[in-house]
Amino acid sequence: MRRREFITLLGGAAAWPLAARAQQPAMPVVGFVNAGSPDATLVAGFRKGLNEAGYVESQNVTVEYHWLEGQFDRLPALMADLARRRVAVIATPGNLAAIAAKAATTTIPIVFGVAEDPVKLGLVDSLARPGGNATGINIFNVEITAKRLGLLHDLVPKAIRVAVLVNPANAPVAETTLRDIPEAARALGLQTHILNASTSREIEAAFAALVRE
């Protein structure tokens, strides 16, 4: 699924709680929280999802865009502020943002897009009956970590050493990757070299290290 299609689905899902507030006079506010930098494609996709559900920004809904730019330490204060101001919905395409939102409020609807099992993340009670105030989309990205290594092996069968780039700031995904990749690598007879990077500068340094080695 392309990023824009994914975020459009998230925008459509964010409109569900808005419908329940249709009789309230104040224009509802959606708090959109993303871990990355401002991205016009994501904004366009989110607006498209809202539009398809009958909501047009600045006409019958207000969207506050918050871009963390990798600064995950901002999440607790940001989510607490959104909860204090009682926004209508919190939309969070990302594991850590969704977890922080869930920790901040048990009443404001949360619409998430995560790459790991939302039950394991503590966001919902079960996939069949989520319960609580959170719902959303799970793309099962983490669950296919080992499969991606197998595909890489099929594409480059003579390769023995494989680098794995991990973002330690995204703890849930990092932990799953570090657990699943070594086991899958052993089964394929591969050696893995783990590199940590959380910022653009660290990513550049990691690729420079790969070239040297």
Protein backbone atom coordinates (compact mmCIF):
# COMPACT_ATOMS: atom_id res chain seq x y z
CA MET A 1 0.00 0.00 0.00
CA ARG A 2 1.31 3.43 -0.90
CA ARG A 3 1.81 5.99 1.86
CA ARG A 4 -0.87 8.31 0.51
CA GLU A 5 -3.43 5.51 0.26
CA PHE A 6 -2.64 4.51 3.85
CA ILE A 7 -2.97 8.05 5.21
CA THR A 8 -6.21 8.53 3.24
CA LEU A 9 -7.66 5.53 5.06
CA LEU A 10 -6.52 7.08 8.32
CA GLY A 11 -8.24 10.35 7.42
CA GLY A 12 -11.45 8.51 6.65
CA ALA A 13 -11.25 6.65 9.95
CA ALA A 14 -10.67 9.92 11.81
CA ALA A 15 -14.01 11.14 10.46
CA TRP A 16 -15.98 8.41 12.27
CA PRO A 17 -15.81 10.07 15.73
CA LEU A 18 -16.54 13.46 14.15
CA ALA A 19 -19.94 12.23 12.99
CA ALA A 20 -20.91 11.59 16.60
CA ARG A 21 -20.23 15.26 17.37
CA ALA A 22 -22.24 16.60 14.44
CA GLN A 23 -24.85 18.26 16.67
CA GLN A 24 -22.32 20.22 18.70
CA PRO A 25 -22.01 23.90 17.67
CA ALA A 26 -18.20 24.27 17.94
CA MET A 27 -16.09 23.21 14.97
CA PRO A 28 -14.33 19.94 15.92
CA VAL A 29 -10.55 19.87 16.13
CA VAL A 30 -8.45 16.90 14.97
CA GLY A 31 -4.96 16.58 16.42
CA PHE A 32 -2.76 14.97 13.75
CA VAL A 33 0.59 13.80 15.16
CA ASN A 34 3.35 12.41 12.94
CA ALA A 35 6.86 11.32 13.92
CA GLY A 36 8.52 12.77 10.82
CA SER A 37 8.95 16.12 9.13
CA PRO A 38 6.18 18.11 7.39
CA ASP A 39 5.05 16.08 4.38
CA ALA A 40 2.67 17.54 1.80
CA THR A 41 1.80 14.08 0.47
CA LEU A 42 0.64 12.88 3.88
CA VAL A 43 -1.37 16.05 4.46
CA ALA A 44 -3.04 15.73 1.06
CA GLY A 45 -3.90 12.09 1.71
CA PHE A 46 -5.32 12.83 5.15
CA ARG A 47 -7.45 15.66 3.79
CA LYS A 48 -8.69 13.40 1.01
CA GLY A 49 -9.86 10.83 3.55
CA LEU A 50 -11.68 13.51 5.54
CA ASN A 51 -13.23 14.96 2.37
CA GLU A 52 -14.55 11.59 1.28
CA ALA A 53 -16.33 11.35 4.63
CA GLY A 54 -17.88 14.82 4.21
CA TYR A 55 -15.37 16.92 6.18
CA VAL A 56 -13.52 19.87 4.65
CA GLU A 57 -10.71 21.51 6.55
CA SER A 58 -11.53 25.06 7.76
CA GLN A 59 -15.18 24.60 6.77
CA ASN A 60 -16.54 22.01 9.17
CA VAL A 61 -13.35 20.65 10.80
CA THR A 62 -10.04 22.07 12.01
CA VAL A 63 -6.87 19.99 11.81
CA GLU A 64 -3.81 20.77 13.93
CA TYR A 65 -0.70 19.24 12.37
CA HIS A 66 2.12 18.35 14.74
CA TRP A 67 5.39 17.09 13.22
CA LEU A 68 7.85 15.59 15.74
CA GLU A 69 10.81 15.41 13.32
CA GLY A 70 12.14 12.44 15.28
CA GLN A 71 11.91 14.18 18.66
CA PHE A 72 9.90 11.49 20.44
CA ASP A 73 10.56 13.05 23.84
CA ARG A 74 8.00 15.71 22.89
CA LEU A 75 5.18 13.17 22.81
CA PRO A 76 4.06 13.11 26.48
CA ALA A 77 3.68 16.89 26.74
CA LEU A 78 2.06 17.18 23.30
CA MET A 79 -0.49 14.45 23.97
CA ALA A 80 -1.23 15.85 27.42
CA ASP A 81 -1.94 19.23 25.82
CA LEU A 82 -4.29 17.72 23.23
CA ALA A 83 -6.09 15.82 25.98
CA ARG A 84 -6.35 18.92 28.18
CA ARG A 85 -7.90 20.90 25.33
CA ARG A 86 -10.26 18.00 24.61
CA VAL A 87 -9.77 17.81 20.86
CA ALA A 88 -12.38 15.76 19.01
CA VAL A 89 -9.98 13.12 17.67
CA ILE A 90 -6.28 12.29 17.85
CA ALA A 91 -4.92 10.78 14.62
CA THR A 92 -1.54 9.12 15.00
CA PRO A 93 0.16 7.29 12.11
CA GLY A 94 2.92 5.69 14.20
CA ASN A 95 3.49 3.25 17.07
CA LEU A 96 5.00 5.59 19.65
CA ALA A 97 2.54 8.41 18.99
CA ALA A 98 -0.38 6.00 19.38
CA ILE A 99 0.99 4.63 22.64
CA ALA A 100 1.53 8.15 23.97
CA ALA A 101 -2.01 9.14 22.99
CA LYS A 102 -3.44 6.09 24.74
CA ALA A 103 -1.48 6.97 27.89
CA ALA A 104 -2.77 10.56 27.80
CA THR A 105 -6.51 9.92 27.49
CA THR A 106 -9.09 7.19 27.93
CA THR A 107 -11.98 9.22 26.55
CA ILE A 108 -10.88 11.12 23.43
CA PRO A 109 -11.15 8.91 20.32
CA ILE A 110 -7.75 7.83 18.96
CA VAL A 111 -7.30 6.69 15.37
CA PHE A 112 -3.94 5.01 14.82
CA GLY A 113 -1.92 3.53 11.99
CA VAL A 114 0.67 1.11 13.37
CA ALA A 115 3.15 -1.39 12.02
CA GLU A 116 2.87 -3.84 14.93
CA ASP A 117 0.08 -5.83 16.55
CA PRO A 118 -2.06 -3.20 18.35
CA VAL A 119 -2.98 -5.77 21.00
CA LYS A 120 0.70 -6.28 21.89
CA LEU A 121 1.16 -2.51 21.93
CA GLY A 122 -1.66 -2.21 24.47
CA LEU A 123 -3.81 -0.06 22.21
CA VAL A 124 -6.82 -2.40 22.00
CA ASP A 125 -8.17 -5.38 23.91
CA SER A 126 -8.44 -7.56 20.81
CA LEU A 127 -8.70 -7.23 17.03
CA ALA A 128 -12.27 -8.52 17.04
CA ARG A 129 -13.43 -6.31 19.93
CA PRO A 130 -11.02 -3.39 20.32
CA GLY A 131 -12.92 -1.76 23.20
CA GLY A 132 -11.73 1.46 24.81
CA ASN A 133 -11.19 4.67 22.86
CA ALA A 134 -8.71 3.55 20.17
CA THR A 135 -9.15 2.03 16.74
CA GLY A 136 -7.27 2.17 13.46
CA ILE A 137 -5.17 0.36 10.90
CA ASN A 138 -2.48 -2.30 11.34
CA ILE A 139 -0.27 -2.82 8.30
CA PHE A 140 1.56 -5.80 9.90
CA ASN A 141 4.90 -4.35 8.80
CA VAL A 142 6.80 -5.73 11.80
CA GLU A 143 5.31 -9.20 11.42
CA ILE A 144 7.00 -9.58 8.01
CA THR A 145 10.49 -8.47 9.12
CA ALA A 146 11.90 -11.98 8.74
CA LYS A 147 10.11 -12.38 5.39
CA ARG A 148 11.85 -9.26 4.05
CA LEU A 149 15.22 -10.81 4.94
CA GLY A 150 14.22 -13.95 3.05
CA LEU A 151 13.28 -11.89 -0.02
CA LEU A 152 16.63 -10.11 0.14
CA HIS A 153 18.38 -13.49 0.25
CA ASP A 154 16.42 -14.62 -2.83
CA LEU A 155 17.43 -11.46 -4.71
CA VAL A 156 21.12 -11.61 -3.72
CA PRO A 157 21.73 -15.31 -2.93
CA LYS A 158 25.54 -14.97 -2.82
CA ALA A 159 25.51 -12.29 -0.15
CA ILE A 160 26.64 -13.50 3.27
CA ARG A 161 26.74 -10.32 5.37
CA VAL A 162 23.59 -8.23 5.67
CA ALA A 163 23.29 -4.87 7.41
CA VAL A 164 20.23 -4.11 9.53
CA LEU A 165 19.40 -0.47 10.23
CA VAL A 166 17.43 -0.02 13.45
CA ASN A 167 15.88 3.08 14.99
CA PRO A 168 16.32 2.66 18.78
CA ALA A 169 14.03 5.64 19.41
CA ASN A 170 11.15 3.52 18.09
CA ALA A 171 11.49 0.90 20.83
CA PRO A 172 8.59 -1.48 19.93
CA VAL A 173 9.76 -1.95 16.33
CA ALA A 174 13.44 -2.03 17.30
CA GLU A 175 12.85 -4.77 19.89
CA THR A 176 10.89 -6.92 17.44
CA THR A 177 13.49 -6.45 14.69
CA LEU A 178 16.38 -7.34 16.98
CA ARG A 179 14.49 -10.42 18.14
CA ASP A 180 13.34 -11.74 14.75
CA ILE A 181 16.18 -10.85 12.37
CA PRO A 182 19.04 -12.82 14.02
CA GLU A 183 16.92 -15.97 14.16
CA ALA A 184 15.88 -15.62 10.52
CA ALA A 185 19.49 -14.88 9.50
CA ARG A 186 20.79 -18.05 11.19
CA ALA A 187 18.21 -20.13 9.35
CA LEU A 188 19.42 -18.66 6.04
CA GLY A 189 23.12 -18.93 6.88
CA LEU A 190 23.55 -15.15 6.93
CA GLN A 191 25.61 -12.86 9.15
CA THR A 192 23.97 -9.62 10.30
CA HIS A 193 25.57 -6.31 11.16
CA ILE A 194 23.27 -4.15 13.33
CA LEU A 195 23.50 -0.37 12.99
CA ASN A 196 21.51 2.10 15.09
CA ALA A 197 20.28 5.41 13.72
CA SER A 198 17.55 7.76 14.92
CA THR A 199 18.39 11.01 13.10
CA SER A 200 19.30 11.93 9.53
CA ARG A 201 22.89 12.54 10.63
CA GLU A 202 23.09 9.11 12.26
CA ILE A 203 21.62 7.50 9.13
CA GLU A 204 24.30 9.15 6.97
CA ALA A 205 26.99 7.94 9.39
CA ALA A 206 25.55 4.42 9.30
CA PHE A 207 25.70 4.26 5.50
CA ALA A 208 29.24 5.62 5.57
CA ALA A 209 30.17 2.81 7.97
CA LEU A 210 28.59 0.26 5.61
CA VAL A 211 30.69 1.52 2.72
CA ARG A 212 33.87 1.28 4.80
CA GLU A 213 33.12 -2.25 5.88
